[in-house]
mmCIF file of C-alpha atoms (C1' of nucleotides) in Angstrom:
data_model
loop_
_atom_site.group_PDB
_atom_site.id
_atom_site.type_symbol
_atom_site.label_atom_id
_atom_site.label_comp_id
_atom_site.label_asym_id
_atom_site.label_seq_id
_atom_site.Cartn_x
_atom_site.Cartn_y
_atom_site.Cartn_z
ATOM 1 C CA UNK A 1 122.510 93.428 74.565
ATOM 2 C CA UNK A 2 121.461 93.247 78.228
ATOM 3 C CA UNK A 3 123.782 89.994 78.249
ATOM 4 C CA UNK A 4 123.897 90.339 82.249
ATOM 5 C CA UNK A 5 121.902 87.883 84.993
ATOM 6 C CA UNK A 6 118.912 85.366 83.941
ATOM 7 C CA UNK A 7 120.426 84.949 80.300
ATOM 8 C CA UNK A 8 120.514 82.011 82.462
ATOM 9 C CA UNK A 9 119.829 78.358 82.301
ATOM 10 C CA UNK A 10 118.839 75.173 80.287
ATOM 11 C CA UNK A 11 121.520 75.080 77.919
ATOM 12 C CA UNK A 12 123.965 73.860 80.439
ATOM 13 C CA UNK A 13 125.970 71.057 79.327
ATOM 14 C CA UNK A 14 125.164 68.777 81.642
ATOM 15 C CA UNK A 15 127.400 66.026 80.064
ATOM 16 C CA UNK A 16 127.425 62.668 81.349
ATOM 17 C CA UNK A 17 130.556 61.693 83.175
ATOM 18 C CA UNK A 18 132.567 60.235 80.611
ATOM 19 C CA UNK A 19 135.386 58.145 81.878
ATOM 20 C CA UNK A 20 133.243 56.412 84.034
ATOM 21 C CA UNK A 21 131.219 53.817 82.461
ATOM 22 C CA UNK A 22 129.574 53.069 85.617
ATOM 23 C CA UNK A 23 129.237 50.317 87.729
ATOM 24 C CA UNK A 24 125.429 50.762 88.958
ATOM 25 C CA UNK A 25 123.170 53.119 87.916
ATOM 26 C CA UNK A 26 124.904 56.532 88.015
ATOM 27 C CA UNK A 27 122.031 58.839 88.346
ATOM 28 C CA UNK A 28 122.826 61.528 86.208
ATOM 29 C CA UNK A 29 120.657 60.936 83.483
ATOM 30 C CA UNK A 30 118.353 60.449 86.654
ATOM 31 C CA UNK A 31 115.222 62.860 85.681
ATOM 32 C CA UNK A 32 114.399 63.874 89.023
ATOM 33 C CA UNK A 33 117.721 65.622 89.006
ATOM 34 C CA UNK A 34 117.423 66.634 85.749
ATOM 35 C CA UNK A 35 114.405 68.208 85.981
ATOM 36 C CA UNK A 36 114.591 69.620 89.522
ATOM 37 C CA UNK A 37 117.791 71.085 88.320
ATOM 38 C CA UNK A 38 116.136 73.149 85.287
ATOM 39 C CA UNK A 39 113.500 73.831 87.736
ATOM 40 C CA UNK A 40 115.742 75.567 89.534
ATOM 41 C CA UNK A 41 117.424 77.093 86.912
ATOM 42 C CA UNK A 42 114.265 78.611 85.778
ATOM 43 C CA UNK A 43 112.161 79.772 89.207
ATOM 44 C CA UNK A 44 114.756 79.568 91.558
ATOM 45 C CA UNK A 45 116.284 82.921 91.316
ATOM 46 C CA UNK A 46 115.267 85.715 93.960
ATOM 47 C CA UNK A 47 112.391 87.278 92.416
ATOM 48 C CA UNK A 48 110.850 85.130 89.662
ATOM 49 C CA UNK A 49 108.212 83.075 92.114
ATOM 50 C CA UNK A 50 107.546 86.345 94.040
ATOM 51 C CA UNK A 51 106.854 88.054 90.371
ATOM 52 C CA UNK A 52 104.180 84.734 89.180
ATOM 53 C CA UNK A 53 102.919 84.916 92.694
ATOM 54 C CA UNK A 54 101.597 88.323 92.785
ATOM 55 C CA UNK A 55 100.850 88.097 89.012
ATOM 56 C CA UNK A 56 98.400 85.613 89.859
ATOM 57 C CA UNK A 57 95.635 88.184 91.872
ATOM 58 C CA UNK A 58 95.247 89.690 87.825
ATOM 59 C CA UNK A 59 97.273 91.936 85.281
ATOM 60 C CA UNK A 60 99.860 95.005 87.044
ATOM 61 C CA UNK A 61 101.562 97.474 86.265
ATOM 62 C CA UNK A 62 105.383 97.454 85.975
ATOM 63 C CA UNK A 63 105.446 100.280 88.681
ATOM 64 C CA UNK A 64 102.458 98.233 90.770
ATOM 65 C CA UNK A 65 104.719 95.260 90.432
ATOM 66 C CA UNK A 66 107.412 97.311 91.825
ATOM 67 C CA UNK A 67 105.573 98.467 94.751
ATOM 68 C CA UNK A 68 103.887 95.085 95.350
ATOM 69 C CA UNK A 69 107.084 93.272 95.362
ATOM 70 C CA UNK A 70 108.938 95.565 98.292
ATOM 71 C CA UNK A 71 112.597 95.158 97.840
ATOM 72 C CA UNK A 72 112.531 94.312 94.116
ATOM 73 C CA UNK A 73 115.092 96.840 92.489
ATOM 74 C CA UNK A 74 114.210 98.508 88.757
ATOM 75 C CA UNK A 75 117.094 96.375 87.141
ATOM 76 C CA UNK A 76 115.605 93.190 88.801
ATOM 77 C CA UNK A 77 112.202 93.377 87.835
ATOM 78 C CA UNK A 78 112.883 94.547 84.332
ATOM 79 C CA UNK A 79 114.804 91.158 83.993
ATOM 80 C CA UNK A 80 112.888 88.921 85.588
ATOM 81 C CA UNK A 81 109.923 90.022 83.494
ATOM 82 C CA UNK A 82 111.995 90.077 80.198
ATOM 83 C CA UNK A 83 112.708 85.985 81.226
ATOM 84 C CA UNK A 84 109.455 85.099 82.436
ATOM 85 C CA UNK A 85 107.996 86.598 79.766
ATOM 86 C CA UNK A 86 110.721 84.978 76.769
ATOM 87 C CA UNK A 87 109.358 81.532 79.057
ATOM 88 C CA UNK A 88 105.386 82.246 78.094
ATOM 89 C CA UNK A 89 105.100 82.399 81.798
ATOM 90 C CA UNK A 90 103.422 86.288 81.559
ATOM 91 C CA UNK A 91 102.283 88.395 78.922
ATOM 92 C CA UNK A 92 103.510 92.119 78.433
ATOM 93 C CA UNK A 93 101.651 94.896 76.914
ATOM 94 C CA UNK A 94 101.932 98.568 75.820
ATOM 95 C CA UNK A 95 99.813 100.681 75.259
ATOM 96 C CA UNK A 96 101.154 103.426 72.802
ATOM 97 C CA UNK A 97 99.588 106.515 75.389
ATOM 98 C CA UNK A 98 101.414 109.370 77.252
ATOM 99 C CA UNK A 99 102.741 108.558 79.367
ATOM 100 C CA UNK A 100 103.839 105.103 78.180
ATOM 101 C CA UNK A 101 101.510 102.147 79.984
ATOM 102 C CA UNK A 102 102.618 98.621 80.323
ATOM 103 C CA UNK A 103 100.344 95.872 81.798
ATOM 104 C CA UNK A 104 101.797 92.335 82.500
ATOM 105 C CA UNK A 105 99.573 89.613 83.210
ATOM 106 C CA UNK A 106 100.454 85.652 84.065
ATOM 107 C CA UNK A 107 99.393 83.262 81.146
ATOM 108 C CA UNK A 108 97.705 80.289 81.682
ATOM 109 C CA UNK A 109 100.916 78.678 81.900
ATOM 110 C CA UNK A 110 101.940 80.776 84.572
ATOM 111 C CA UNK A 111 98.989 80.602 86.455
ATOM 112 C CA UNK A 112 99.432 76.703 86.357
ATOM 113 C CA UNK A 113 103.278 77.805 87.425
ATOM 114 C CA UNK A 114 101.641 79.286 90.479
ATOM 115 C CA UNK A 115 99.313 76.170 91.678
ATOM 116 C CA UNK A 116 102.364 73.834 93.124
ATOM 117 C CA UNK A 117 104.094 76.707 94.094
ATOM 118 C CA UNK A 118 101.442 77.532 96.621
ATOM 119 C CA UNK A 119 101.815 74.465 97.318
ATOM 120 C CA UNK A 120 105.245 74.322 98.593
ATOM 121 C CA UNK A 121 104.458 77.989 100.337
ATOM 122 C CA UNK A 122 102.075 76.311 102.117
ATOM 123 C CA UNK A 123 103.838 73.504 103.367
ATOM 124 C CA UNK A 124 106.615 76.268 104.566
ATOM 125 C CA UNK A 125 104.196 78.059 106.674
ATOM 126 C CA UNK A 126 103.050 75.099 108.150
ATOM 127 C CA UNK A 127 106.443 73.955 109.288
ATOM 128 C CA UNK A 128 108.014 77.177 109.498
ATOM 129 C CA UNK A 129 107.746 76.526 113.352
ATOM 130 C CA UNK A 130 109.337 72.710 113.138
ATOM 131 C CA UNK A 131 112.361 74.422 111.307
ATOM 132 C CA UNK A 132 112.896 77.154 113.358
ATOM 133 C CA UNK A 133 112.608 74.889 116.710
ATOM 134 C CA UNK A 134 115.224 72.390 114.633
ATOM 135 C CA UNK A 135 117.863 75.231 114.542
ATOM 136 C CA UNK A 136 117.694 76.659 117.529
ATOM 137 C CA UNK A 137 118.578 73.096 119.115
ATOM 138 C CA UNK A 138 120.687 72.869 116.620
ATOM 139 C CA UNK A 139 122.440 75.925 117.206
ATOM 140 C CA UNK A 140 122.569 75.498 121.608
ATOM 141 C CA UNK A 141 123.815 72.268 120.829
ATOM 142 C CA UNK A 142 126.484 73.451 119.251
ATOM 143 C CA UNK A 143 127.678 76.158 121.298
ATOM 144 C CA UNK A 144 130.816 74.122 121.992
ATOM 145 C CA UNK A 145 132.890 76.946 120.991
ATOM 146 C CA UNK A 146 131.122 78.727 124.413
ATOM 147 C CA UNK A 147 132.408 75.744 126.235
ATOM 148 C CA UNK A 148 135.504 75.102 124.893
ATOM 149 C CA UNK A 149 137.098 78.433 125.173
ATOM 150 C CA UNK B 1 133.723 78.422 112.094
ATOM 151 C CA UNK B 2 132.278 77.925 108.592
ATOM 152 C CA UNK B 3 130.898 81.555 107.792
ATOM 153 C CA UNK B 4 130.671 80.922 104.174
ATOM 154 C CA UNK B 5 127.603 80.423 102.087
ATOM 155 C CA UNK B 6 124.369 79.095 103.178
ATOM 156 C CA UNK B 7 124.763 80.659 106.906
ATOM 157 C CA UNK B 8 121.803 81.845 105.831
ATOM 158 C CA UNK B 9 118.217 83.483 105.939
ATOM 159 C CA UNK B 10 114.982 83.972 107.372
ATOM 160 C CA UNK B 11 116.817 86.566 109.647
ATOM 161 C CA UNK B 12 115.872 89.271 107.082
ATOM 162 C CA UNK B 13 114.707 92.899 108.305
ATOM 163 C CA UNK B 14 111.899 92.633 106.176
ATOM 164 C CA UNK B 15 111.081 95.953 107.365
ATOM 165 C CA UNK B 16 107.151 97.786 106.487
ATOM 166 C CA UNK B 17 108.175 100.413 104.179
ATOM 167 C CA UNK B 18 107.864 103.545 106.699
ATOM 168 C CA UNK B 19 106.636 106.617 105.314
ATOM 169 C CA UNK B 20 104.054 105.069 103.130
ATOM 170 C CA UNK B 21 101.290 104.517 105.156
ATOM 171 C CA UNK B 22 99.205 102.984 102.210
ATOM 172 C CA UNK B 23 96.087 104.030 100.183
ATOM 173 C CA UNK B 24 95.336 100.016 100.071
ATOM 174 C CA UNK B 25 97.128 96.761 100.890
ATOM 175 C CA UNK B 26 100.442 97.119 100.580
ATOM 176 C CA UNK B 27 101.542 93.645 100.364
ATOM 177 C CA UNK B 28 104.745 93.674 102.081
ATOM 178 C CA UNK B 29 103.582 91.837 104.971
ATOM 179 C CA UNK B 30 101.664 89.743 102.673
ATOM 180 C CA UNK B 31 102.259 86.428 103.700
ATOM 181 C CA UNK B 32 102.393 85.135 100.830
ATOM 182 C CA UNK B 33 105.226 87.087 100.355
ATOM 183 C CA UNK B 34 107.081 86.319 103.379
ATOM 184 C CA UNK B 35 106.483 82.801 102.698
ATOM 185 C CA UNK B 36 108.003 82.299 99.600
ATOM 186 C CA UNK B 37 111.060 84.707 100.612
ATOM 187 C CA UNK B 38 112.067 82.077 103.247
ATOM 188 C CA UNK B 39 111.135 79.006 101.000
ATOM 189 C CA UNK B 40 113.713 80.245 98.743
ATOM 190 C CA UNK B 41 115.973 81.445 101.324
ATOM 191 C CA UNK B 42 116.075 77.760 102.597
ATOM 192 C CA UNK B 43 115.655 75.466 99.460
ATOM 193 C CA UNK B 44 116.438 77.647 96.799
ATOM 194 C CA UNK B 45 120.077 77.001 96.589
ATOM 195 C CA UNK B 46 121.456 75.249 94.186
ATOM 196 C CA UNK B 47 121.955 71.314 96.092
ATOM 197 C CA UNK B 48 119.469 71.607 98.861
ATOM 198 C CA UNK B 49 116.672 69.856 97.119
ATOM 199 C CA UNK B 50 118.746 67.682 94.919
ATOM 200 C CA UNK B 51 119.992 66.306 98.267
ATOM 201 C CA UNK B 52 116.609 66.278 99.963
ATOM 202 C CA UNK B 53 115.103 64.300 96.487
ATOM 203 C CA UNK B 54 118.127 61.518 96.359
ATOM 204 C CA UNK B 55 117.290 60.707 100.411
ATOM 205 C CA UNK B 56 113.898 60.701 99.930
ATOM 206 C CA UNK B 57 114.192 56.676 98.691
ATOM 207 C CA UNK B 58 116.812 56.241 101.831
ATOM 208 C CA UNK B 59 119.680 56.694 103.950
ATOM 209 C CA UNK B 60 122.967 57.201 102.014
ATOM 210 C CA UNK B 61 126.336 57.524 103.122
ATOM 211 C CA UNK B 62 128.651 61.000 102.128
ATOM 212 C CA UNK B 63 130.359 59.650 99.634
ATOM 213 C CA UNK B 64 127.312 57.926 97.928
ATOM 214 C CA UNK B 65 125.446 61.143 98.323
ATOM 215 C CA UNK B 66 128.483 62.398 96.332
ATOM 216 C CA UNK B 67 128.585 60.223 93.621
ATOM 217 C CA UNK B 68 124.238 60.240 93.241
ATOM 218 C CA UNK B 69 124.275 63.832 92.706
ATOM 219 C CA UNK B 70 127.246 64.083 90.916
ATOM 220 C CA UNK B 71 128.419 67.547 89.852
ATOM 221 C CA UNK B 72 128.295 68.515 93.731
ATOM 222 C CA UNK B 73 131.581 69.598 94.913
ATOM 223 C CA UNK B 74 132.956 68.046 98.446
ATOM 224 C CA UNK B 75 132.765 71.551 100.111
ATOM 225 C CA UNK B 76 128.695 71.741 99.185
ATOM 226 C CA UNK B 77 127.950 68.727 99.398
ATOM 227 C CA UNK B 78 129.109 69.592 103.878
ATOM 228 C CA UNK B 79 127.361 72.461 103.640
ATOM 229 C CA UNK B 80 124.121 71.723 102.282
ATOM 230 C CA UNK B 81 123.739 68.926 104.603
ATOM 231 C CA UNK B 82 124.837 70.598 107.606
ATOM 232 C CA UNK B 83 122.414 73.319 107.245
ATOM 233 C CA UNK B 84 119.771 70.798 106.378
ATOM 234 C CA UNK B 85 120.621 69.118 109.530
ATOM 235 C CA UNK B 86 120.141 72.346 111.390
ATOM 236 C CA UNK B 87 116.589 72.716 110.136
ATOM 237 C CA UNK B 88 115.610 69.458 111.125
ATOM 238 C CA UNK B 89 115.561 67.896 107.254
ATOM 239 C CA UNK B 90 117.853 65.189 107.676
ATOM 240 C CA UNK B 91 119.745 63.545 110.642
ATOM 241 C CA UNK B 92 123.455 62.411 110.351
ATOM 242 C CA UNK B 93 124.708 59.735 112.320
ATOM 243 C CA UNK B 94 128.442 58.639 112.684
ATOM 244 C CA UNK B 95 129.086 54.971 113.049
ATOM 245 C CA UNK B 96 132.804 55.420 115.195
ATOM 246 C CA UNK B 97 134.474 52.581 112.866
ATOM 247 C CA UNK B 98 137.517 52.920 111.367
ATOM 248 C CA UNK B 99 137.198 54.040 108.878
ATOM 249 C CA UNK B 100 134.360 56.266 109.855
ATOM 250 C CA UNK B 101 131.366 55.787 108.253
ATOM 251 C CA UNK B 102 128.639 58.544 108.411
ATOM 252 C CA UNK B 103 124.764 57.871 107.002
ATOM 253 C CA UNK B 104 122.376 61.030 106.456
ATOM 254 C CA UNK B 105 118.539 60.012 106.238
ATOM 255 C CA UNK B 106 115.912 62.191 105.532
ATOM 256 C CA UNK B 107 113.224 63.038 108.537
ATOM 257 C CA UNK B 108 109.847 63.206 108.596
ATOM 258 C CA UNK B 109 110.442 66.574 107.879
ATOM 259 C CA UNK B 110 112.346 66.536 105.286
ATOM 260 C CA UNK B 111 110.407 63.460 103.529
ATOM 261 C CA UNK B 112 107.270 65.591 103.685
ATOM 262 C CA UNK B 113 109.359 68.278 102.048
ATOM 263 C CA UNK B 114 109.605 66.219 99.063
ATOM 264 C CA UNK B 115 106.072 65.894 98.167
ATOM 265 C CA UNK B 116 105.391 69.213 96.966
ATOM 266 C CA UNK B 117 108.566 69.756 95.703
ATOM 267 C CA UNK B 118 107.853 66.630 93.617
ATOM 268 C CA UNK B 119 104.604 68.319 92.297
ATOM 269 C CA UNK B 120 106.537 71.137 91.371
ATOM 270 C CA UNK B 121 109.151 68.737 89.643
ATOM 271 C CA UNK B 122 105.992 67.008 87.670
ATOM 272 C CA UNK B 123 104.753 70.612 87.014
ATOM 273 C CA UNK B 124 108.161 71.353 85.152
ATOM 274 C CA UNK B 125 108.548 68.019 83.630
ATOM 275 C CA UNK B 126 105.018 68.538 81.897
ATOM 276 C CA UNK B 127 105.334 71.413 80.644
ATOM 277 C CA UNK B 128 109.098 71.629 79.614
ATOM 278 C CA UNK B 129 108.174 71.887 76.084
ATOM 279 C CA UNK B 130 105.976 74.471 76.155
ATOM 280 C CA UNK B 131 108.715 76.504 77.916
ATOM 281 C CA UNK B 132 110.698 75.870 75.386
ATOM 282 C CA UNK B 133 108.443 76.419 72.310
ATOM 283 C CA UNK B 134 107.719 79.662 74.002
ATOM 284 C CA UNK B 135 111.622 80.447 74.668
ATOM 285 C CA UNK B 136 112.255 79.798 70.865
ATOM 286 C CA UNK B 137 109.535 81.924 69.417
ATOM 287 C CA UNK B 138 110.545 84.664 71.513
ATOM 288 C CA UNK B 139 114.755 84.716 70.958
ATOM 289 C CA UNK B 140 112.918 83.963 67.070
ATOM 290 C CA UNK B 141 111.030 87.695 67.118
ATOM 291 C CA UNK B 142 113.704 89.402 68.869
ATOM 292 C CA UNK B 143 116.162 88.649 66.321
ATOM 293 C CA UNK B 144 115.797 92.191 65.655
ATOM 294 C CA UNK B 145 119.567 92.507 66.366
ATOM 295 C CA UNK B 146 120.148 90.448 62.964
ATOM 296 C CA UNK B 147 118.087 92.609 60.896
ATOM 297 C CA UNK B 148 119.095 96.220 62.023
ATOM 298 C CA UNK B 149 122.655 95.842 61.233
ATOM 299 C "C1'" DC C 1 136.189 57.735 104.796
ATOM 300 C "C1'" DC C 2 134.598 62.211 106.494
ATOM 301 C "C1'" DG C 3 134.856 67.055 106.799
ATOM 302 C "C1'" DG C 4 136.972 71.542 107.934
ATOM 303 C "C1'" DA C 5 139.824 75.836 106.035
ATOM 304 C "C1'" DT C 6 141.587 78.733 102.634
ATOM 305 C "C1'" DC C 7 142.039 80.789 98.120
ATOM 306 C "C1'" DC C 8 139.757 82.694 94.317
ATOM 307 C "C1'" DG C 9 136.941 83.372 90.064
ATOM 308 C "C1'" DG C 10 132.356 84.352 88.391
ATOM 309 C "C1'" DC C 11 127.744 85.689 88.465
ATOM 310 C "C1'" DC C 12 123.857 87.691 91.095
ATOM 311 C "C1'" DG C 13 121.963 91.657 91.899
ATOM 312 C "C1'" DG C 14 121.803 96.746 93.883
ATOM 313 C "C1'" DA C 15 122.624 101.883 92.820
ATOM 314 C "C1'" DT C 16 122.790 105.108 89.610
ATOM 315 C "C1'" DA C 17 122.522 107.698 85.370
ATOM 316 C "C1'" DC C 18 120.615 108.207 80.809
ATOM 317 C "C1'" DT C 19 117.048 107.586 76.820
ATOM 318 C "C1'" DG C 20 112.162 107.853 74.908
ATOM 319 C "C1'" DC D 1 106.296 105.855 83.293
ATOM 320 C "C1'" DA D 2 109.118 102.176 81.255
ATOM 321 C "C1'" DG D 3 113.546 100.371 79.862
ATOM 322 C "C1'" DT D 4 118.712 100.107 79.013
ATOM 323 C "C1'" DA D 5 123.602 100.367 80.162
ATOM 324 C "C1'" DT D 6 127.483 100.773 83.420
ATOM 325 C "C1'" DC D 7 129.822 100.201 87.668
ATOM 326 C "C1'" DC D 8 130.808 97.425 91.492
ATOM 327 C "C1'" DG D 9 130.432 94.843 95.926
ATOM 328 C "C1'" DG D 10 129.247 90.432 97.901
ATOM 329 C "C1'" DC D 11 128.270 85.782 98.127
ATOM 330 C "C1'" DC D 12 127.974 81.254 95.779
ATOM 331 C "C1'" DG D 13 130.515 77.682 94.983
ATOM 332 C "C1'" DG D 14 134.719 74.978 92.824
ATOM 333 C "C1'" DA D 15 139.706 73.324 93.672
ATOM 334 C "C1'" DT D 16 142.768 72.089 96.802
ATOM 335 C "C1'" DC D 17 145.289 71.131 101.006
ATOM 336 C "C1'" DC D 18 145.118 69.401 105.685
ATOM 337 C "C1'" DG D 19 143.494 66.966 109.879
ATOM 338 C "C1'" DG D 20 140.857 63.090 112.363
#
DNA sequence: CCGGATCCGGCCGGATACTG
DNA sequence: CAGTATCCGGCCGGATCCGG
């Protein structure tokens, strides 16, 4: 049993405040939360986005993915794949050869996956600037500890 | 000073692989790459976007923020805004009453943050069940466990 | 009411070794 | 080459106490 990281998510309990019948609405049935929540349960680990993004050029290898990715250890990508893959988000392959080939390729699904994520990428890289300029006034601002001491 | 979680990113070596000097693309300094790294880095916690989704209709105070997302401990609920606040995603202003009162708005920023993180939300929302399905039929065939022993 | 500080458990994830 | 299992450090994040 690999019963380590990314066994992960959905089945949390999630259970609705009892003891609190709630005087307005409480917001925890609210489905933005709900679903941004599984959302990040699901593609907000370290690797998983990286793995549909560069899935998305066409079908790799697991050692291509390896080297594509750049940091991604053997453990990590192994896992990711496994849950991506138990998700219908890619597709793996074997080919019975020697040595053993594996091909995984992004379903349709995944490739959908990968539309509003470019999305968000691209709003990052257009305000990458804005939020770096942000915290560094941020940061002088509060270099009281400079002036204090 | 708070040097606990969330101090944060984007100050990654990121470094070129050395030593490979690369038959084709390599892809590290794909920016695609980069991109989503940092997106994560910043938003891929686990409150940052609740937080960022539950402004996004208005200004709340901390303790209504609190009670919206609920689940959110005190201690993250600081954190994630302060760092939000350092990257220019939502302003806090103190109203010196007694007792103090403190409201945290979204910016501009952080508003146009929302959108595509919305789309993403509506991506997940729509195809939940197919997730699902596909989780099922796969933890279905890999009962393989079951049968060997 | 707001938020900082400390303690601490749990999981994420890297390194490594081993199998086919 | 592809995948699994084990060990282990580090950070995420919850509970709690304290101070303004």
């Amino acid at each position: 049993m690999t019963n380590d990281p990314i066994r992960v998510l959905s089945t949390r309990p999630l259970d609705g405040v009892p003891g609190h019948e709630g005087s307005e609405a409480c917001s925890v049935d609210n489905p933005a939360s709900r679903v941004i929540r599984e959302l990040l349960a699901r593609v907000g680990d370290k690797w998983s986005m990286l793995v549909i993004g560069v899935l998305h050029d066409g079908p790799l290898r697991f050692t291509e993915l390896q080297r594509k990715i750049d940091g991604i250890s053997h453990r990590m990508l192994t896992q990711t794949l496994r849950s991506l893959e138990r998700d219908g988000l890619v597709t793996r392959t074997s080919y019975p050869e020697i040595p053993p080939r594996v091909e995984y390729a992004a379903t349709a699904l995944g490739r959908s996956l990968s539309e509003p994520v470019i999305e968000l990428a691209r709003w990052a890289s257009a305000h990458h600037s804005e939020i770096l300029d942000a915290r560094e006034a941020f940061d002088d601002q509060h270099e009281a500890s400079a002036t204090l001491r």
